[in-house]
CSV table of C-alpha atoms in Angstrom, one decimal:
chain,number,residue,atom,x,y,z
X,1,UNK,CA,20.5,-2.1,-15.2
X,2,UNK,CA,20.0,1.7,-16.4
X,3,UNK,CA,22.4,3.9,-14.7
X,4,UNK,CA,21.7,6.8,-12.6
X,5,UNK,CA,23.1,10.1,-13.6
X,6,UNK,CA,25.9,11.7,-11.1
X,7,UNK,CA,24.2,13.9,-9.7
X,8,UNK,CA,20.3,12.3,-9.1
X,9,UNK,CA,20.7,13.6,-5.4
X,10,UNK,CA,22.7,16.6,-5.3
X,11,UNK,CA,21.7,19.7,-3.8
X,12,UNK,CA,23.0,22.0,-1.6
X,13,UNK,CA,22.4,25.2,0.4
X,14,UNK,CA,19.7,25.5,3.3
X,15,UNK,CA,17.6,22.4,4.5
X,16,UNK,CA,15.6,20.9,2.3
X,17,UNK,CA,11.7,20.8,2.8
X,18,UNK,CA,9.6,18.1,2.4
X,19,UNK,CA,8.2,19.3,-0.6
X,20,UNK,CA,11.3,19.9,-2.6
X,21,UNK,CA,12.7,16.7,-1.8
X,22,UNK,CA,9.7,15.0,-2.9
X,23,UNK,CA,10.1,17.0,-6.1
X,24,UNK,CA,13.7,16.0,-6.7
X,25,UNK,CA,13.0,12.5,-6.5
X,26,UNK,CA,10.0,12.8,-9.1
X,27,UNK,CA,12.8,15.1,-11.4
X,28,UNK,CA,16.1,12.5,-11.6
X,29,UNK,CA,14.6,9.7,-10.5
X,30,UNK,CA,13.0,7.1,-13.4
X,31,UNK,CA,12.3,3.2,-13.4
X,32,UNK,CA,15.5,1.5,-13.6
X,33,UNK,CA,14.1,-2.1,-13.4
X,34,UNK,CA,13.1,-4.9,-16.7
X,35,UNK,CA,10.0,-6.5,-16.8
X,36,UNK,CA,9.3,-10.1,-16.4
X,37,UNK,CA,5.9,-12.9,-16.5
X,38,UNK,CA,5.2,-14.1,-14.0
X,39,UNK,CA,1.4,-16.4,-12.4
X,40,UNK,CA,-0.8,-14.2,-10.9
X,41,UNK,CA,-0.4,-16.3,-7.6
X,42,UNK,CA,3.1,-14.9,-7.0
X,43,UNK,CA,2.0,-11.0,-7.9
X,44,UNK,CA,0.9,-9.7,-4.4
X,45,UNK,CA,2.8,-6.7,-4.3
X,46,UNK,CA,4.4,-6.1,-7.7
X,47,UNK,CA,4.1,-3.6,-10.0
X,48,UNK,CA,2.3,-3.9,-13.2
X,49,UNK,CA,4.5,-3.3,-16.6
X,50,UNK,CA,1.4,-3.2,-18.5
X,51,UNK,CA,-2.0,-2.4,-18.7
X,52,UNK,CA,-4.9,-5.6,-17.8
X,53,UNK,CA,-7.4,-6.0,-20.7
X,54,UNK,CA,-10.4,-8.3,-20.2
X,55,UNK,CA,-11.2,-10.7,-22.6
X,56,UNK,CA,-14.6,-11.2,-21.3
X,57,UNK,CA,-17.4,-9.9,-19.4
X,58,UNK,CA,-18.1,-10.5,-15.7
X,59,UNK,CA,-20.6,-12.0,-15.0
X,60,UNK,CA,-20.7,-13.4,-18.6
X,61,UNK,CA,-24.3,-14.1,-18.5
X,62,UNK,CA,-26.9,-12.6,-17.1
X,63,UNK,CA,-27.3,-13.9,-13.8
X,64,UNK,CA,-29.8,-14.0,-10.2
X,65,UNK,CA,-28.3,-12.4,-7.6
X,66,UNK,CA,-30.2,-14.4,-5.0
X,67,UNK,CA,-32.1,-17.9,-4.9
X,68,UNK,CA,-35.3,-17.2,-5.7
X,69,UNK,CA,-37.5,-17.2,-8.7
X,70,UNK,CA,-37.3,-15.9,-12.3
X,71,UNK,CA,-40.2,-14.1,-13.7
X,72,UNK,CA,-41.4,-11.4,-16.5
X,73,UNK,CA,-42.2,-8.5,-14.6
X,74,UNK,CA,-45.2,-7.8,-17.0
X,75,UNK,CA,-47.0,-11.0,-15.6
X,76,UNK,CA,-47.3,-9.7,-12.0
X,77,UNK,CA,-50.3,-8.2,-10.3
X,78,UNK,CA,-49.4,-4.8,-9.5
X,79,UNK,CA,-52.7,-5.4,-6.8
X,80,UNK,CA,-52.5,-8.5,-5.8
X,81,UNK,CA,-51.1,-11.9,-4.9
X,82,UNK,CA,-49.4,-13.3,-8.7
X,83,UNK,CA,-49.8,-17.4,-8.7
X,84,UNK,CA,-47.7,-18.7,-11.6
X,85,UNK,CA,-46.3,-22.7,-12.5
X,86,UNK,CA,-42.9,-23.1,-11.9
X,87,UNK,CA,-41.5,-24.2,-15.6
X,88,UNK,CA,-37.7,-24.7,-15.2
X,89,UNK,CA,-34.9,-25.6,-12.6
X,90,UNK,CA,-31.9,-23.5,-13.0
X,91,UNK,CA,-28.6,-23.9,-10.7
X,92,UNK,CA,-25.1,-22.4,-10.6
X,93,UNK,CA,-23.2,-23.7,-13.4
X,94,UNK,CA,-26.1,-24.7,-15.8
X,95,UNK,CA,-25.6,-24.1,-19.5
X,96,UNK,CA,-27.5,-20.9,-20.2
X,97,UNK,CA,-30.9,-21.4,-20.4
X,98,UNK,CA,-33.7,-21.0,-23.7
X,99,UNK,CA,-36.2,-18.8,-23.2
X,100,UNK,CA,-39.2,-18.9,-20.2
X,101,UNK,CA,-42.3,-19.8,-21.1
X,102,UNK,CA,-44.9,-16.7,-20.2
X,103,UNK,CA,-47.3,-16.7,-17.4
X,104,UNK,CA,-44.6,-19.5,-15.7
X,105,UNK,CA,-41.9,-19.1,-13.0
X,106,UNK,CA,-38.4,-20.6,-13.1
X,107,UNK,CA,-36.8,-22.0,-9.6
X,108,UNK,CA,-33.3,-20.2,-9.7
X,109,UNK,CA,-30.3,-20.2,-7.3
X,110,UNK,CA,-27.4,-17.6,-6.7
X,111,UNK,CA,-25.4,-17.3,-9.5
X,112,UNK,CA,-27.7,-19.4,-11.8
X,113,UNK,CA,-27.8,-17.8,-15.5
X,114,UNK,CA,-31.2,-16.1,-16.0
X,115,UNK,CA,-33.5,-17.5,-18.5
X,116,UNK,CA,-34.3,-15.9,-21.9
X,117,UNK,CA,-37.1,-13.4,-21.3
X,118,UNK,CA,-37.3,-13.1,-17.6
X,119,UNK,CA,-35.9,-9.8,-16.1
X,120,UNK,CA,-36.8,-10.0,-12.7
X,121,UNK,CA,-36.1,-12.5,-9.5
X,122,UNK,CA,-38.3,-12.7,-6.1
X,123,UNK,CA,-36.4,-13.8,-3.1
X,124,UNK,CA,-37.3,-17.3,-2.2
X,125,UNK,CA,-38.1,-15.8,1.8
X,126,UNK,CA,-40.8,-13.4,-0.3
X,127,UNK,CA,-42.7,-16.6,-2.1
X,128,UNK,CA,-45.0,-19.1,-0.5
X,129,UNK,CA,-45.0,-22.4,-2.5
X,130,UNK,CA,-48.6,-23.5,-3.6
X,131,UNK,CA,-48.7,-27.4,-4.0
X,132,UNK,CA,-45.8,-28.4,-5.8
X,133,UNK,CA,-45.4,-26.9,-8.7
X,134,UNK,CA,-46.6,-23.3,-8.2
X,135,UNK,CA,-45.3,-20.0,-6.6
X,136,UNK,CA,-47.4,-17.6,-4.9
X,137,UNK,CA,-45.8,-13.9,-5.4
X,138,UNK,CA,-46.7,-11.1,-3.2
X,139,UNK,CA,-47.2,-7.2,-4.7
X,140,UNK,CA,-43.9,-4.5,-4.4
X,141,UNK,CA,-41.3,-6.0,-6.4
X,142,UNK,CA,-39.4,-3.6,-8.8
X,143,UNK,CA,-38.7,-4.7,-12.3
X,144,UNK,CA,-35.0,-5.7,-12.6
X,145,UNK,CA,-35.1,-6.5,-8.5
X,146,UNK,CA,-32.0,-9.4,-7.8
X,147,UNK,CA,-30.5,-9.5,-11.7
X,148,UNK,CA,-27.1,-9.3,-12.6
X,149,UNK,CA,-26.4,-8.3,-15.9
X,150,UNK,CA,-23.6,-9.8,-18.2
X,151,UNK,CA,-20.6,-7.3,-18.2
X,152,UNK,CA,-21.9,-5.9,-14.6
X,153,UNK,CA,-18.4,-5.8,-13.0
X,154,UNK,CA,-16.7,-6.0,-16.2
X,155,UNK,CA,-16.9,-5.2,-19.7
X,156,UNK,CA,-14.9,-7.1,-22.2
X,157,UNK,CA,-12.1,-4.9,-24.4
X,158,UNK,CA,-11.7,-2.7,-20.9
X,159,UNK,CA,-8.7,-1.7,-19.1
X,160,UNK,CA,-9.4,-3.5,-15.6
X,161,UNK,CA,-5.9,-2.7,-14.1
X,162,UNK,CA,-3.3,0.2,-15.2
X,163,UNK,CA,0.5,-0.2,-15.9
X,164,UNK,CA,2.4,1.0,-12.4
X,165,UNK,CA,-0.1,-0.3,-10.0
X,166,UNK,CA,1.2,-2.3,-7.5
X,167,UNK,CA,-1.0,-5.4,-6.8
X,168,UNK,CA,-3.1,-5.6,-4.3
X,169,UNK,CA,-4.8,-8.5,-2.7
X,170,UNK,CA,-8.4,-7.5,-4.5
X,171,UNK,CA,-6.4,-6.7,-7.5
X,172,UNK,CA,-5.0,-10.4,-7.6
X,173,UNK,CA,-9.1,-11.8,-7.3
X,174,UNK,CA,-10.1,-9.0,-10.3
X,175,UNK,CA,-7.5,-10.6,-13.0
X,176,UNK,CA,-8.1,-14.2,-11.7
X,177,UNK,CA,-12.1,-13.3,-12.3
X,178,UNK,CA,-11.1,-12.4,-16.2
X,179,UNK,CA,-9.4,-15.8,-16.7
X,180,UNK,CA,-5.7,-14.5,-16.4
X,181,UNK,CA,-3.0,-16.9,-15.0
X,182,UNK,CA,-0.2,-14.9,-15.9
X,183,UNK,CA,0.7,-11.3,-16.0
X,184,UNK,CA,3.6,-8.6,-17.0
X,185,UNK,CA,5.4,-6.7,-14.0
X,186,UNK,CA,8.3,-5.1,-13.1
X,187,UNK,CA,11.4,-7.0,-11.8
X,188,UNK,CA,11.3,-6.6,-8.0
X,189,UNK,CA,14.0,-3.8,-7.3
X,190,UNK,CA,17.0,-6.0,-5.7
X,191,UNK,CA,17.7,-4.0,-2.0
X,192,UNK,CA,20.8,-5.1,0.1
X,193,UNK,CA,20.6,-3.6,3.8
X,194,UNK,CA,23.0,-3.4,6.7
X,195,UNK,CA,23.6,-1.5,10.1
X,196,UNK,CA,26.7,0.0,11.4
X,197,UNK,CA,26.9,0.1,14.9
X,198,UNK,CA,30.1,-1.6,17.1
X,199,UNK,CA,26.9,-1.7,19.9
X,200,UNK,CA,24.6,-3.7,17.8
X,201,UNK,CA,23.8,-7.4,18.6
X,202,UNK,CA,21.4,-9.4,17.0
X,203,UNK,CA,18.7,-10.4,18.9
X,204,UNK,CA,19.0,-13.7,20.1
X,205,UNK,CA,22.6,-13.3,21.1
X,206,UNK,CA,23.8,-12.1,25.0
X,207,UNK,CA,24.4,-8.5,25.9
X,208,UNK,CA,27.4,-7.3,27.5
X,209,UNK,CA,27.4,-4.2,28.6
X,210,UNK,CA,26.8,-1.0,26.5
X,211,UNK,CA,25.5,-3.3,23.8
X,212,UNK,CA,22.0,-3.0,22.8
X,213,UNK,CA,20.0,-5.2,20.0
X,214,UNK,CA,20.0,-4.0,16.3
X,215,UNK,CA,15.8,-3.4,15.5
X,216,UNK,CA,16.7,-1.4,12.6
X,217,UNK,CA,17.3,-4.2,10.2
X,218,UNK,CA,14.2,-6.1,11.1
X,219,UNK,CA,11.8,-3.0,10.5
X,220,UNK,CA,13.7,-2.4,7.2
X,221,UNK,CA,13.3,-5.8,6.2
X,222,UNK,CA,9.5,-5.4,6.5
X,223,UNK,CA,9.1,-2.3,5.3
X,224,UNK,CA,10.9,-3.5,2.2
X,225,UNK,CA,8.7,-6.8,1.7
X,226,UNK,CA,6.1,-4.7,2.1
X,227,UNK,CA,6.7,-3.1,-1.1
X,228,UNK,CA,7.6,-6.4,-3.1
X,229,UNK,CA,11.4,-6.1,-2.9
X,230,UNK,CA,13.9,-8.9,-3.3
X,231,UNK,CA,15.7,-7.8,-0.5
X,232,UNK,CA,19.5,-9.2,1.1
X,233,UNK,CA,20.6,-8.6,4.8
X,234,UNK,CA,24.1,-7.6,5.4
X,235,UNK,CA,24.0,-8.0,8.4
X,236,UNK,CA,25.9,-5.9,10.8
X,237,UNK,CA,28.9,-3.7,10.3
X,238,UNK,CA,31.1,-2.9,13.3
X,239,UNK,CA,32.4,1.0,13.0
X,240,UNK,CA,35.5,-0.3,10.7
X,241,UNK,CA,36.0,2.0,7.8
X,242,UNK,CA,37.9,-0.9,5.6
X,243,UNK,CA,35.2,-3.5,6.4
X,244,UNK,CA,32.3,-1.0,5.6
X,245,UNK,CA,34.3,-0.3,2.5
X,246,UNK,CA,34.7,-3.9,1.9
X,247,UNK,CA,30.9,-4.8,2.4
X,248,UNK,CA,29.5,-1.3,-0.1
X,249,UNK,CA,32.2,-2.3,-3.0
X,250,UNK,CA,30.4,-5.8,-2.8
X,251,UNK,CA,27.4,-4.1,-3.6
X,252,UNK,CA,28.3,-2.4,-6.7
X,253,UNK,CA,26.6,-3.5,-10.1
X,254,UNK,CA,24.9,-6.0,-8.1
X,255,UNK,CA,21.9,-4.4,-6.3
X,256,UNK,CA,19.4,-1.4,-7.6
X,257,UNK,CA,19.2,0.4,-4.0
X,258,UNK,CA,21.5,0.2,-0.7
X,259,UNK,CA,20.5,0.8,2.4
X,260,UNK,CA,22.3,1.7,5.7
X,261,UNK,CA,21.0,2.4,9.3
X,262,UNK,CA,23.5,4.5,11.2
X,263,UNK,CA,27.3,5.8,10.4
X,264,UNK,CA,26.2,9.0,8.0
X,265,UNK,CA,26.2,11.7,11.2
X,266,UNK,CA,28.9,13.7,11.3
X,267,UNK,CA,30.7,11.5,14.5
X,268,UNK,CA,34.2,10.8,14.7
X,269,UNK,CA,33.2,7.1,14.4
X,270,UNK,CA,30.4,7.4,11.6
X,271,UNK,CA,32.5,6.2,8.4
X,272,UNK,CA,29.6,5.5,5.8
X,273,UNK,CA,29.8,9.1,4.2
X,274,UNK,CA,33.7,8.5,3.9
X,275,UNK,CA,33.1,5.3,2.3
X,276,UNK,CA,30.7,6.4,0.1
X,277,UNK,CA,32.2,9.1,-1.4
X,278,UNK,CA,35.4,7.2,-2.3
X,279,UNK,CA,33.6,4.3,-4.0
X,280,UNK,CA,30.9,7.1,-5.9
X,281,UNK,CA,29.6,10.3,-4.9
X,282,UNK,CA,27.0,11.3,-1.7
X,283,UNK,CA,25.2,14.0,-0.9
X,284,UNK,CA,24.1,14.7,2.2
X,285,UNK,CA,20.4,15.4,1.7
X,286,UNK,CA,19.6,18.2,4.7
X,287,UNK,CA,16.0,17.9,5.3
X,288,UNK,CA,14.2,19.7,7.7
X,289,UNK,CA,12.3,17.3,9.1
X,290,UNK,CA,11.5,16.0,13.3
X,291,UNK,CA,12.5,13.2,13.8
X,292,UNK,CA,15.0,12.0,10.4
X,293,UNK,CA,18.1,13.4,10.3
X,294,UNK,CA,20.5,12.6,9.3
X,295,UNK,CA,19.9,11.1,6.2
X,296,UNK,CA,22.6,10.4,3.0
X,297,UNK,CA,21.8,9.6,-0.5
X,298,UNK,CA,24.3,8.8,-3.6
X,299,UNK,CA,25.5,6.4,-5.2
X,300,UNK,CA,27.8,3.9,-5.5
X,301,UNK,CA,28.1,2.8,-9.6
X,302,UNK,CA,25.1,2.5,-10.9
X,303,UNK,CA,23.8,1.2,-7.4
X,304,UNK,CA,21.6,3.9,-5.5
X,305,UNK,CA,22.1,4.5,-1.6
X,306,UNK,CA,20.1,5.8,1.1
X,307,UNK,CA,21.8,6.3,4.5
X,308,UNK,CA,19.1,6.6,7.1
X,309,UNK,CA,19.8,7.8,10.8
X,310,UNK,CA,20.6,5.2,13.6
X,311,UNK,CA,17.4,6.2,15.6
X,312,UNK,CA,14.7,3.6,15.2
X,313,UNK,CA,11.8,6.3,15.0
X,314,UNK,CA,13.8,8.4,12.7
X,315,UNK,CA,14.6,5.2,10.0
X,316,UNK,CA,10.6,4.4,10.1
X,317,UNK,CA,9.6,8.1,9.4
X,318,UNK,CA,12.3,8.3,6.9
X,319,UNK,CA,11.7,5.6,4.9
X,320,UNK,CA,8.1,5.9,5.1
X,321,UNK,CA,8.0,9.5,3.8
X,322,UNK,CA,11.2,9.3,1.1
X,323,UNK,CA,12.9,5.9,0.6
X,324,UNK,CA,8.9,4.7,0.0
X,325,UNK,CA,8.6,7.1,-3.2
X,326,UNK,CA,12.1,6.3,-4.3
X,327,UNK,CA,11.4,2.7,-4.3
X,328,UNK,CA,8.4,3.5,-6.0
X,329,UNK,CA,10.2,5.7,-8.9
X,330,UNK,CA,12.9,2.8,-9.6
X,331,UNK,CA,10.5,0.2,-9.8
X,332,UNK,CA,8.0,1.8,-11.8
X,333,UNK,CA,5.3,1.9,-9.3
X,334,UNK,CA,3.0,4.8,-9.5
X,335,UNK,CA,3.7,7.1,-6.5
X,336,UNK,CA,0.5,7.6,-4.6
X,337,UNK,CA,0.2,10.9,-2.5
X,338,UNK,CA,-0.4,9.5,0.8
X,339,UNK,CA,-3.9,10.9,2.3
X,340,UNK,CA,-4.3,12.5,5.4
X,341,UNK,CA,-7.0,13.4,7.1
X,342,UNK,CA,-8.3,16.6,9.1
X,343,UNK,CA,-8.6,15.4,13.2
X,344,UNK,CA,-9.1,17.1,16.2
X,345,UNK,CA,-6.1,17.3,18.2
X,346,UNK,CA,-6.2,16.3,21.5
X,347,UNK,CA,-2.4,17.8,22.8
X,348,UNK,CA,-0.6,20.9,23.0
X,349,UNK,CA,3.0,21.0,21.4
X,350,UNK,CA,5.6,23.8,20.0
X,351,UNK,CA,7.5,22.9,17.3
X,352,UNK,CA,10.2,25.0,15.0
X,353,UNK,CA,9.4,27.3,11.9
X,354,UNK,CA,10.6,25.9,8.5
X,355,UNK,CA,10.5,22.2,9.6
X,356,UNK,CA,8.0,19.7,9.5
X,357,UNK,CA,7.2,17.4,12.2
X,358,UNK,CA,5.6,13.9,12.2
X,359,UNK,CA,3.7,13.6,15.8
X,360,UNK,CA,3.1,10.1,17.1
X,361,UNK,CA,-0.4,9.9,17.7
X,362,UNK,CA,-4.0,7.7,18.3
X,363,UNK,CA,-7.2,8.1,17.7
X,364,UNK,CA,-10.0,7.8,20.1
X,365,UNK,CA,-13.7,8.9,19.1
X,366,UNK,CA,-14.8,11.9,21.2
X,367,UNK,CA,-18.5,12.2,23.1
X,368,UNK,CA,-19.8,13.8,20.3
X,369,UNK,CA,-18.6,11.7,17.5
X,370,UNK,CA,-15.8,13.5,16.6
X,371,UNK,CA,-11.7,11.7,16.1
X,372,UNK,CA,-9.4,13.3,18.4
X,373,UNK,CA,-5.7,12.5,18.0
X,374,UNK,CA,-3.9,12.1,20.9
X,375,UNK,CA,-0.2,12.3,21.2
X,376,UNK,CA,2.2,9.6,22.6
X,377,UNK,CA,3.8,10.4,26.1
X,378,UNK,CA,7.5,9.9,25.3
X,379,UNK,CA,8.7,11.6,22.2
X,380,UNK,CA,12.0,10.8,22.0
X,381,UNK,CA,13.5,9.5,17.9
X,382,UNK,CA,14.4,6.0,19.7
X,383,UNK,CA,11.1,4.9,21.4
X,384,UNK,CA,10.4,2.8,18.8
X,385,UNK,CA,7.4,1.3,20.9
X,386,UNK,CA,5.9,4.7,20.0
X,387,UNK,CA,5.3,3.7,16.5
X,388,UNK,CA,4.2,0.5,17.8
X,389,UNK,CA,1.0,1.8,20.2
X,390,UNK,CA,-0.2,4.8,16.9
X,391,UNK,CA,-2.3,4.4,14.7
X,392,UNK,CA,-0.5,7.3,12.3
X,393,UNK,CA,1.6,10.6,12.5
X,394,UNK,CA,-0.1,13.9,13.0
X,395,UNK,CA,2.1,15.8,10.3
X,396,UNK,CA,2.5,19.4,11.3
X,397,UNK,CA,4.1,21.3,8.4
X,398,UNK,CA,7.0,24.1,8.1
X,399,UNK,CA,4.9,27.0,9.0
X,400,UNK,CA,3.2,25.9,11.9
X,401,UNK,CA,4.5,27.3,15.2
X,402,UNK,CA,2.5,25.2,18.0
X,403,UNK,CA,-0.9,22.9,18.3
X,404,UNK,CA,-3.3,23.5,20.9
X,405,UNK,CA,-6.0,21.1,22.2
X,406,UNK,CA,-9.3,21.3,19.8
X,407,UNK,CA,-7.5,22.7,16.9
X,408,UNK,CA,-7.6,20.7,13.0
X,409,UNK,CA,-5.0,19.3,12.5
X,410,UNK,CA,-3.7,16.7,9.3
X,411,UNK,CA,-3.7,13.4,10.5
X,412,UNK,CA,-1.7,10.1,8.6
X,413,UNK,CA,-2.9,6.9,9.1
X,414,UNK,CA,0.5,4.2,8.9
X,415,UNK,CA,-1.7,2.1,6.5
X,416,UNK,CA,-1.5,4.9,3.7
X,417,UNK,CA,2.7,4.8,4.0
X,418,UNK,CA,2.9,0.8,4.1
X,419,UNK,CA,3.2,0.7,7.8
């Protein structure tokens, strides 16, 4: 495993935007992970360690979009009714037929290779059938109409896929549509999670009182499949410095990226910076960001770790917005700028100069047709069910003072941050 230089996170001075720590991630951060081969089956979600050549066209014939009937365009009436013999027979997965006799028709089905010659196909609902062995054609067809050339979708020799992509469930169709069972990727980065918390339980287990159920874990855990990690659960840690120390040592040498939920505030009883800095080296990253902090990053070896806050809303925005690239970076995955998208907002809300806010909100279509976001009714960093009932964040950036109703704001959908 490549090691991470000692100071990948460090940075100090006033909070950080958004911006510059995006920035400092893309600057020390690099793919640490080896490449592997693997069957396309099992590549939903990976990351691509090289580029996807075709070694044939698709369609690799010519081919009728539609059933139907194969023609020259030449020998229809341009006037009138065309009557011509039906010559040939031609279904999906015939051999690829000789050429069509002029002045003839050829009975075709969806997918069937065309016929030498003919370059156009009328829809069977279009034809009348005269006898038996005769189609009657009407007038207003357009030369070419319902054909599928060879090399359509794809040309052979092309570059159908990129290295750093991560694979998609259309992506995984594409290379099975070239005749490719097996392809290159990235080693899925190997992430260890736990919680700190002497209040957590897990769910499933009674509550006494002042205990509450650990949700963290379970939204890391998804966000990290999401991304096609290999991921371990750690379970919970009580607020014990020598067991959090015991559980982070274990971790060393053995994992690409740690992640904790909780314990990196500045509490008497939040011991994971302490740790941390004894087995490696942290820095606190001080982002200015609603909700998020506090969150940690280091290193412990040549293991990176991420500290996010205890507050549910606050891990999902974190992780969306900066363990998501990070992942991304180690693992060789191209980092895609999430879109967002102008809305109308539908609210009225102050926020602070020089930090950035991420606004739970939904959508609803206005009167006259245009999206309005509207914001949740309980803000609060550990409604969690806030995150649940969006549809995306309304990102209001440093310099923005307040939002008033029918003002343009940005809008995020969770779909374009793996939520």
């Amino acid at each position: 495993m490549a090691q991470l230089s000692d100071d990948c996170f460090a940075h100090g001075g006033k909070l950080m935007t958004t911006a510059e720590a995006l920035t400092l991630l893309e600057n020390k951060l690099r793919c640490i992970t080896s490449t592997e081969i693997i069957s396309v089956q099992d590549a939903l979600g990976r990351v691509l360690s090289k580029d996807v050549i075709s070694p044939c066209n698709v369609p690799p014939h010519d081919n009728s979009a539609v059933d139907g009937y194969a023609v020259y365009f030449d020998d229809l009436n341009k006037t009138s009714v065309t009557t011509l013999p039906i010559s040939d027979r031609i279904t999906a997965g015939s051999h690829v037929p000789g050429t069509l006799d002029k002045g003839t028709a050829a009975r075709i089905f969806t997918g069937a290779p065309m016929p030498l010659g003919a370059d156009t196909v009328l829809m069977q609902e279009d034809c009348t059938l005269v006898e038996t062995n005769k189609v009657s054609i009407p007038v207003g067809i357009k030369l070419g109409s319902n054909r599928r050339f060879a090399g359509e979708d794809v040309e052979q020799g092309s570059v159908i896929l990129r290295a750093s992509r991560r694979i998609r469930p259309q992506d995984l169709g594409l290379i099975s549509a070239i005749g490719i069972s097996k392809i290159s990727v990235q080693k899925s980065l190997r992430v260890a999670f736990f919680s700190t918390g002497d209040e957590l339980r897990n769910p499933g287990t009674p509550l006494e009182s002042g205990q509450v159920y650990d949700s963290n874990r379970y939204t890391i855990n998804g966000l990290l499949k999401n991304l096609g990690c290999n991921v371990t659960d750690l379970g919970i840690l009580p607020d014990k410095p020598d067991l959090i120390h015991k559980a982070l040592e274990s971790t060393i040498n053995r994992f690409d990226l740690v992640l904790t939920s909780g314990g990196v505030s500045v509490g008497e009883e939040d011991h994971v910076k302490q740790v941390v800095e004894s087995l490696g080296s942290l820095h606190a990253w001080r982002l200015a960001i609603k909700p998020g902090r506090p969150v940690a990053l280091g290193q412990i070896g040549s293991t990176a770790f991420v500290g996010l806050p205890g507050n549910p809303v606050a891990v999902i925005v974190t992780f969306a917005n900066f363990v998501r690239p990070l992942i991304n970076l180690l693992s060789g995955a191209e980092n895609v700028t999430p879109k967002t998208f102008p809305v109308v907002a539908a609210f009225a809300h102050k926020k602070k100069k020089d930090r950035r806010e991420w606004v739970r909100v939904h959508l609803r279509e206005s009167l006259d047709g245009q999206w309005e976001a509207h914001k949740y009714s309980k803000e609060g960093a550990g409604v969690l069910s806030s995150v649940c009932h969006s549809d995306g964040f309304a990102v209001l950036d440093e310099d923005l003072l307040s939002v008033h109703p029918g003002d343009t704001i940005s809008y995020l959908p969770f779909n374009e941050i793996a939520l």
